[in-house]
Short mmCIF file of C-alpha atoms in Angstrom, two decimals:
data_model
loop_
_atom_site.label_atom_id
_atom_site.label_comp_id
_atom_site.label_asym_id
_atom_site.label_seq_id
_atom_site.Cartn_x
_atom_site.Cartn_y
_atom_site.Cartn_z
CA UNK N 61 37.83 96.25 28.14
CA UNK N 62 34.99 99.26 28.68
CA UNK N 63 36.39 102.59 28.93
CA UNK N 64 35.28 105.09 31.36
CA UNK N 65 33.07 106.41 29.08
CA UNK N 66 31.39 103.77 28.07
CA UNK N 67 30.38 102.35 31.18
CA UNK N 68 29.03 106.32 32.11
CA UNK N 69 26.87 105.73 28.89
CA UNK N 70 25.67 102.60 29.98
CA UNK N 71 24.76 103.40 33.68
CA UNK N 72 22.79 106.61 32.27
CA UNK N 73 21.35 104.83 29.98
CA UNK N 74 20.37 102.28 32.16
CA UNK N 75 19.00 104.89 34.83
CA UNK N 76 16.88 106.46 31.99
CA UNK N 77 14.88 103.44 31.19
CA UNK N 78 14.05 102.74 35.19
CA UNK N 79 13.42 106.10 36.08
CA UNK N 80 10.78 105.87 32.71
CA UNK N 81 9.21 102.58 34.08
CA UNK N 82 8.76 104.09 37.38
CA UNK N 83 7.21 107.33 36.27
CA UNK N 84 4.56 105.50 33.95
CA UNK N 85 1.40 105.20 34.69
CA UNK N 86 0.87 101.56 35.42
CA UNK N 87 3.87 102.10 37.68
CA UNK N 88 2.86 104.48 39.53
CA UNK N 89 -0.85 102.76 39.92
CA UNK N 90 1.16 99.14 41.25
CA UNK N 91 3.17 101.31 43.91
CA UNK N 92 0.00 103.01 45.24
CA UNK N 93 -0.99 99.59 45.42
CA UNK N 94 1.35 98.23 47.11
CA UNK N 95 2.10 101.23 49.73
CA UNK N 96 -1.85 100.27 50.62
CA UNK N 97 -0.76 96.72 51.10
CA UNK N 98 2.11 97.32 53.12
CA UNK N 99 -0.38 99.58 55.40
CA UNK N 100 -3.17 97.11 55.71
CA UNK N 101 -0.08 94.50 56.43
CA UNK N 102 1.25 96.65 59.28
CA UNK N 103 -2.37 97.01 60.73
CA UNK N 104 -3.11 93.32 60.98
CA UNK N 105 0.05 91.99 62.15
CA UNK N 106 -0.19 94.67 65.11
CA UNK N 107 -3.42 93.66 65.53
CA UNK N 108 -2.85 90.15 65.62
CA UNK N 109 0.27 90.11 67.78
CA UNK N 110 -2.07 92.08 70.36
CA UNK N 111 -4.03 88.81 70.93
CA UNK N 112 -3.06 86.22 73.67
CA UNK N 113 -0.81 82.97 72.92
CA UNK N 114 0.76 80.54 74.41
CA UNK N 115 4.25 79.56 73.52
CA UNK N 116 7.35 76.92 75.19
CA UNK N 117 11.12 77.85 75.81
CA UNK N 118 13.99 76.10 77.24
CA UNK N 119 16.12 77.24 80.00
CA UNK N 120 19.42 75.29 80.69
CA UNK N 121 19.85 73.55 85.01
CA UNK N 122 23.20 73.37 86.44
CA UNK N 123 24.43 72.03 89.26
CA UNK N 124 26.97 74.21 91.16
CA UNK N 125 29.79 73.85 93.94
CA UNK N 126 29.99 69.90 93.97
CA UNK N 127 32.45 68.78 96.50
CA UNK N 128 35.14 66.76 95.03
CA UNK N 129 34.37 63.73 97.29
CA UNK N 130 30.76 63.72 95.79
CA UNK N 131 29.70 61.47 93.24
CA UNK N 132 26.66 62.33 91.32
CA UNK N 133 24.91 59.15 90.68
CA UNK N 134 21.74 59.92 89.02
CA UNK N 135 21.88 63.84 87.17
CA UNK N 136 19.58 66.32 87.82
CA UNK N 137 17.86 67.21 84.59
CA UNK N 138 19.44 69.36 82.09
CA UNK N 139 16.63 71.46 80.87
CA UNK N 140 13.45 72.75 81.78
CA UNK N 141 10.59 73.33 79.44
CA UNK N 142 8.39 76.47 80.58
CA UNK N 143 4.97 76.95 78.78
CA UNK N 144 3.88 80.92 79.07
CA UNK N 145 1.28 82.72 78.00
CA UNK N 146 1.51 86.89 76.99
CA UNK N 147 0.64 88.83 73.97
CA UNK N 148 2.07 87.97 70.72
CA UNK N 149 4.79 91.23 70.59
CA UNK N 150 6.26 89.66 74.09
CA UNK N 151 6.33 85.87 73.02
CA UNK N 152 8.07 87.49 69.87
CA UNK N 153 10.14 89.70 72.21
CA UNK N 154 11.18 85.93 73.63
CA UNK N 155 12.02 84.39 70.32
CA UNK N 156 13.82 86.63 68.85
CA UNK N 157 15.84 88.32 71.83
CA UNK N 158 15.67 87.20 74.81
CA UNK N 159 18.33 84.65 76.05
CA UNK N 160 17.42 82.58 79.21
CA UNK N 161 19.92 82.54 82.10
CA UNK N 162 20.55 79.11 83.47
CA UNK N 163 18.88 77.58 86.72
CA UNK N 164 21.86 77.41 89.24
CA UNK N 165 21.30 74.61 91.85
CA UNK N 166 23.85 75.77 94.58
CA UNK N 167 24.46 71.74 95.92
CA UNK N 168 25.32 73.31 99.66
CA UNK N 169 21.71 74.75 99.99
CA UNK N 170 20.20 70.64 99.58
CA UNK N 171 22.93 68.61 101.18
CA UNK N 172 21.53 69.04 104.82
CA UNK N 173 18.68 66.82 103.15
CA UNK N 174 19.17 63.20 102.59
CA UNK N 175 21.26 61.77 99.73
CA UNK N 176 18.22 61.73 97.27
CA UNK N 177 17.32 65.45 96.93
CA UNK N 178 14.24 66.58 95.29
CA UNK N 179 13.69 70.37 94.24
CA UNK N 180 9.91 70.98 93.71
CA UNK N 181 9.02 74.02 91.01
CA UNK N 182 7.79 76.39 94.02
CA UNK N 183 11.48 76.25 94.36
CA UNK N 184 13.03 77.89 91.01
CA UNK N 185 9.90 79.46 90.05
CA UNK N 186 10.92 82.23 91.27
CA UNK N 187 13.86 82.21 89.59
CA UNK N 188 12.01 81.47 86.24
CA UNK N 189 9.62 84.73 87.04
CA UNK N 190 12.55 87.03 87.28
CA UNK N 191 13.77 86.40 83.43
CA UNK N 192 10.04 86.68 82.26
CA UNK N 193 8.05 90.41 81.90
CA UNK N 194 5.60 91.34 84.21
CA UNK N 195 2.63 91.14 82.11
CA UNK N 196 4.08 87.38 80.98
CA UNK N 197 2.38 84.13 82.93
CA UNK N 198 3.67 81.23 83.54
CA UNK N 199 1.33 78.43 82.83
CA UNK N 200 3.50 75.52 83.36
CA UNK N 201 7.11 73.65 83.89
CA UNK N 202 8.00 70.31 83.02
CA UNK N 203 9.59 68.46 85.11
CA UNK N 204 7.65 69.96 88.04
CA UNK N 205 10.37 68.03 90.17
CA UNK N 206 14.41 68.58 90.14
CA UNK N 207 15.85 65.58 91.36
CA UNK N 208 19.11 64.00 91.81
CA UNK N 209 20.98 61.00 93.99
CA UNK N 210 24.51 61.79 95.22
CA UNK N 211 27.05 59.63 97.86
CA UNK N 212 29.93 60.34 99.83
CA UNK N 213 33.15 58.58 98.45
CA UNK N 214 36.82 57.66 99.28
CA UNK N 215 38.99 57.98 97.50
CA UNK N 216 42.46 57.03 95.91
CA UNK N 217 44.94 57.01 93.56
CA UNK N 218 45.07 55.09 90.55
CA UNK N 219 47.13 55.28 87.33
CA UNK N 220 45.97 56.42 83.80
CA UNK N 221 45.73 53.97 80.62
CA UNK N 222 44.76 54.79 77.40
CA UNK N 223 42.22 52.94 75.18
CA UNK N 224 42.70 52.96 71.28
CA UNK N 225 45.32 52.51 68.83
CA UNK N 226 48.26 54.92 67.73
CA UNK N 227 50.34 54.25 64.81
CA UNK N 228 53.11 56.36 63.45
CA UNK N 229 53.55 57.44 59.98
CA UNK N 230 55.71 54.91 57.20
CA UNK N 231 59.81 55.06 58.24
CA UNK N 232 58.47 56.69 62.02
CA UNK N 233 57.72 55.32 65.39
CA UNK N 234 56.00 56.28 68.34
CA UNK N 235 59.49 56.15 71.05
CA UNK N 236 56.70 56.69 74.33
CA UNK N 237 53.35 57.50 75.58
CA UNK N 238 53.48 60.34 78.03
CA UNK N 239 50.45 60.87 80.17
CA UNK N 240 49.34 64.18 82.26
CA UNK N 241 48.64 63.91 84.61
CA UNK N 242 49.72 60.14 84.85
CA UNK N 243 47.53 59.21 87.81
CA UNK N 244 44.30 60.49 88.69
CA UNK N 245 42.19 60.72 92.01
CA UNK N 246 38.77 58.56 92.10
CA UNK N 247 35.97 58.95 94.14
CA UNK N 248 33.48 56.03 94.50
CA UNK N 249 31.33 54.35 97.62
CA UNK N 250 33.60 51.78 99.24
CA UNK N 251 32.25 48.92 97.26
CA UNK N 252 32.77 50.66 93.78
CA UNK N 253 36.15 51.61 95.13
CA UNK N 254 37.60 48.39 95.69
CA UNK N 255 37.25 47.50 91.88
CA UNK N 256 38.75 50.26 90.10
CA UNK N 257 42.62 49.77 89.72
CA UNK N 258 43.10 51.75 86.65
CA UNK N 259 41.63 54.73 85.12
CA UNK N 260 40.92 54.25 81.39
CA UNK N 261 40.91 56.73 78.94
CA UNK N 262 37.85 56.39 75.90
CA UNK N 263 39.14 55.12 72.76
CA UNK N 264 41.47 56.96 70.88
CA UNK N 265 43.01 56.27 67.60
CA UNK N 266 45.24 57.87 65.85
CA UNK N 267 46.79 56.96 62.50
CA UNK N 268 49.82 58.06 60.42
CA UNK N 269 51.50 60.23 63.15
CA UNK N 270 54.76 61.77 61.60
CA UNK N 271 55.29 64.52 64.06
CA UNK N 272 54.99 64.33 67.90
CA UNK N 273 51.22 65.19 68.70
CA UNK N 274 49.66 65.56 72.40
CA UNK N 275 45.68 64.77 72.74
CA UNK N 276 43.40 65.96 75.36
CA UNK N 277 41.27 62.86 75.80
CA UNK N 278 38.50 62.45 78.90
CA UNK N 279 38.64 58.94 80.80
CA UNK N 280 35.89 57.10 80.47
CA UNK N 281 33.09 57.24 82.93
CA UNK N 282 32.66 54.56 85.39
CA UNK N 283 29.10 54.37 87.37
CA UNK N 284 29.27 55.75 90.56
CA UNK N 285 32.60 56.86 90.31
CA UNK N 286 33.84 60.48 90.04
CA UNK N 287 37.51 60.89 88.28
CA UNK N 288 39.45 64.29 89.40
CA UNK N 289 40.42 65.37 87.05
CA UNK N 290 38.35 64.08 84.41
CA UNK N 291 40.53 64.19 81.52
CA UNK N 292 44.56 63.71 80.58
CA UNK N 293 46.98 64.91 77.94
CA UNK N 294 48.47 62.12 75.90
CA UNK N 295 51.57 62.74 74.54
CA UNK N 296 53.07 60.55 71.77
CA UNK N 297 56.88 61.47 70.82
CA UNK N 298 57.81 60.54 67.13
CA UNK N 299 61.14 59.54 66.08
CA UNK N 300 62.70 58.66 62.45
CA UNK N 301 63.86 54.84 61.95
CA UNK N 302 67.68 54.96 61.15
CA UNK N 303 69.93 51.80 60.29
CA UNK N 304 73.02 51.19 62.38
CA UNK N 305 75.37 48.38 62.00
CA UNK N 306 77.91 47.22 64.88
CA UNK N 307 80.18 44.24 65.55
CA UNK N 308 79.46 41.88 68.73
CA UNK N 309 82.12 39.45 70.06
CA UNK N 310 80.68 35.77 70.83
CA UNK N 311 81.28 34.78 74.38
CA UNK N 312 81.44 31.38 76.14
CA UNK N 313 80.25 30.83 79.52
CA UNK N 314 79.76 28.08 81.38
CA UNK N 315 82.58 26.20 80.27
CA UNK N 316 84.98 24.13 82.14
CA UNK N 317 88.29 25.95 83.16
CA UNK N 318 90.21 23.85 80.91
CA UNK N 319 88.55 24.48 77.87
CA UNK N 320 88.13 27.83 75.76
CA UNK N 321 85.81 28.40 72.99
CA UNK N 322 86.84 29.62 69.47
CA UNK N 323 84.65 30.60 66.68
CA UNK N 324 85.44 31.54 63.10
CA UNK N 325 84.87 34.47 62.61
CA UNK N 326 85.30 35.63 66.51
CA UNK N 327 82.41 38.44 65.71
CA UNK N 328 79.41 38.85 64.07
CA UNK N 329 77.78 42.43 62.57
CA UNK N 330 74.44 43.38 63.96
CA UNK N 331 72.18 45.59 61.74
CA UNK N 332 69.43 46.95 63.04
CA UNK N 333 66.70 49.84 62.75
CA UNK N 334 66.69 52.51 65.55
CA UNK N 335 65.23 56.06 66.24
CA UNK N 336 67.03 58.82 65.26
CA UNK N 337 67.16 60.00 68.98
CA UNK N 338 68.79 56.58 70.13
CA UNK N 339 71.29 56.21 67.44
CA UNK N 340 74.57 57.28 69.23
CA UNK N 341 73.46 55.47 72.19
CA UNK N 342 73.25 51.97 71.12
CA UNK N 343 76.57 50.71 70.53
CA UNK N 344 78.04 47.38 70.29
CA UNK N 345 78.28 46.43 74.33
CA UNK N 346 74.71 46.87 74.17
CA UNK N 347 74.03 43.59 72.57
CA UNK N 348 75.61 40.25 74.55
CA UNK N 349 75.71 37.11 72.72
CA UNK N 350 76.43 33.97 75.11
CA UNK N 351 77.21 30.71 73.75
CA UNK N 352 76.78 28.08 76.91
CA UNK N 353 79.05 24.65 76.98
CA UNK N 354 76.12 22.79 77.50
CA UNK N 355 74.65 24.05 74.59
CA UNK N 356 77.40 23.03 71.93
CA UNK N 357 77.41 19.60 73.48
CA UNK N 358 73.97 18.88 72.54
CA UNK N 359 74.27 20.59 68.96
CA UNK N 360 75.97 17.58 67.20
CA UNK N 361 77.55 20.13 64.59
CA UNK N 362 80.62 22.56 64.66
CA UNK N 363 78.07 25.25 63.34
CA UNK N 364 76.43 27.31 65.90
CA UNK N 365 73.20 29.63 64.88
CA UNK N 366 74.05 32.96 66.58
CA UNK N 367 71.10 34.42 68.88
CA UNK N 368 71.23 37.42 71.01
CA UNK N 369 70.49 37.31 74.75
CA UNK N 370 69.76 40.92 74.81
CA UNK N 371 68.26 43.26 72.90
CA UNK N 372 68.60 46.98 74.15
CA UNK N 373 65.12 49.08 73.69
CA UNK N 374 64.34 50.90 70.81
CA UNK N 375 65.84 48.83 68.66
CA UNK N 376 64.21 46.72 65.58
CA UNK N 377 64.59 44.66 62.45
CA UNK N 378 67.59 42.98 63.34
CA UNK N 379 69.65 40.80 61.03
CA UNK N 380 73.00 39.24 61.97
CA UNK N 381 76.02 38.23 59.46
CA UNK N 382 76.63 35.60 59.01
CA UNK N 383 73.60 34.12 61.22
CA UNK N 384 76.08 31.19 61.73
CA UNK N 385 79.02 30.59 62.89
CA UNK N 386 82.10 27.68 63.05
CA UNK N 387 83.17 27.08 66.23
CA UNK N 388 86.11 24.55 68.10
CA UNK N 389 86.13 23.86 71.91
CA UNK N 390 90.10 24.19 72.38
CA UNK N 391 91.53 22.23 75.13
CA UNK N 392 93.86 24.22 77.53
CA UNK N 393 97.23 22.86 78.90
CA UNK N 394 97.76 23.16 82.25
CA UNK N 395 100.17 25.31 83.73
CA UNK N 396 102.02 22.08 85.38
CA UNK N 397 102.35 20.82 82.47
#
């Protein structure tokens, strides 16, 4: 590693050789040079940015204060292109600085007109002309004509469903899909109205989820409708698989009141894979296995395949032991007998 000293050596060392080169003659000659240079530079670009041009800009159109029962069918434009003409050091002024404020179409000032308003430039000119200096002209706008279409809708409520596919991480599940807001209001001309039943979400997916995870999504846009609000937080609670395994008694039903079913062995286990949240809640009265009388009859065999009748929620990959069963239809004696 370089000691102090050293590196002192070096930097004066260094210092000595440049202040040498630029005290030598053919240095000093270049920097006269190109002081001149820099001079002559200056002169012409002043010069040249005293002339006349012509230049285009963008400034941004919004459309304010839209009732909610409005539905915007055909958008106003979202830009306008101005073409102005002013000496160089203003259009640079522009470029370099200036930021254009939007065009604000207040809707309430058009909607005594008809439902198809058109805005002609002696309109917003004005408000063009403000943002622009006084010695700056405007030579032209394109469009010439802000225009848009708008109707007066009913409206209703209709529920929320996501588009897309969400899948949970390896050994996780998704438990739900919580939506809010779960319904949404809609706007639309009678005839549009009538058809929508069910706002949609755009496609999501979502892959590989091992930790609950909300997503702001917008619905998707119908024509001629207007959704309020426009967009919903999905919310997709994750849960851990867990294996449980219970015992389930085999019932008979249907059978006549002198005769009892028997099987061998009277119960059966149920394993299955739950969610971590559910696992104290499924027990063993939430399964039911029924065996009907008219079902052994038909069997031919004293072996019955077991097969639940319900299945709580939550609950997958189920396997049953043994997945069959012996079984005996015992007649009863009568109590007179």
């Amino acid at each position: 590693m370089f000691e102090r000293r050293d590196i002192k050596y070096i930097y004066l060392k260094f210092s000595k050789k440049i202040r040498n080169f630029l005290l030598s003659e053919k240095s000093r000659e270049f920097l006269i040079f190109l002081f001149f240079f820099l001079i002559a530079s200056g002169f012409w670009l002043l010069q040249t940015l005293n002339n006349d041009y012509e230049a285009e800009f963008s400034i941004p159109v919004r459309l304010k204060e839209v009732p909610n029962d409005v539905v915007i069918t055909s958008e106003p434009s979202s830009e306008l292109r101005i073409k102005v003409k002013d000496r160089g050091t203003v259009l640079l002024n522009y470029m370099l600085g200036k930021s254009f404020f939007p065009v604000n179409l207040n809707f309430n000032d058009y909607s005594a007109r008809n439902n198809h308003v058109r805005i002609y430039s002696s309109e917003f000119e004005k408000k063009i002309m403000s943002q622009l200096n006084v010695s700056t002209r405007l030579v032209s706008v394109k469009p010439d004509t802000l225009e848009y279409i708008y109707s007066t809708g009913k409206s209703k409520r209709v529920p929320v469903k996501m588009q897309g596919k969400v899948t949970a991480a390896r050994q996780y599940y998704l438990s739900d899909t919580i939506y809010s807001p779960d319904s949404v209001l809609v706007y639309a001309p009678v005839a549009i109205l009538d058809t929508i039943t069910t706002a949609y979400t755009r496609k999501a997916d979502l892959s590989n989820i091992a930790d609950t995870l909300t997503h702001h999504v917008a619905l998707a846009e119908v024509k001629g409708a207007k959704f309020i609000p426009n967009a919903v937080d999905l919310t997709f609670p994750v849960d851990m698989y867990t294996e449980k395994t219970v015992e389930v008694p085999l019932h008979g039903i249907n059978f006549p009141a002198d005769k009892v079913l028997r099987t061998f062995p009277s119960k059966v286990q149920i394993t299955f894979q739950v969610g971590y949240h559910n696992f104290y809640k499924i027990e063993a009265n939430s399964f039911i296995i029924n065996i009907s009388y008219e079902e052994l009859l038909k069997l031919g065999s004293d072996k019955y395949t077991v097969k639940l009748k319900s299945i709580p929620n939550g609950v997958s990959h189920i396997r049953i032991t043994p997945k069959k069963v012996d079984f005996l239809i015992e007649q009863v004696s009568s109590n007179g007998d």
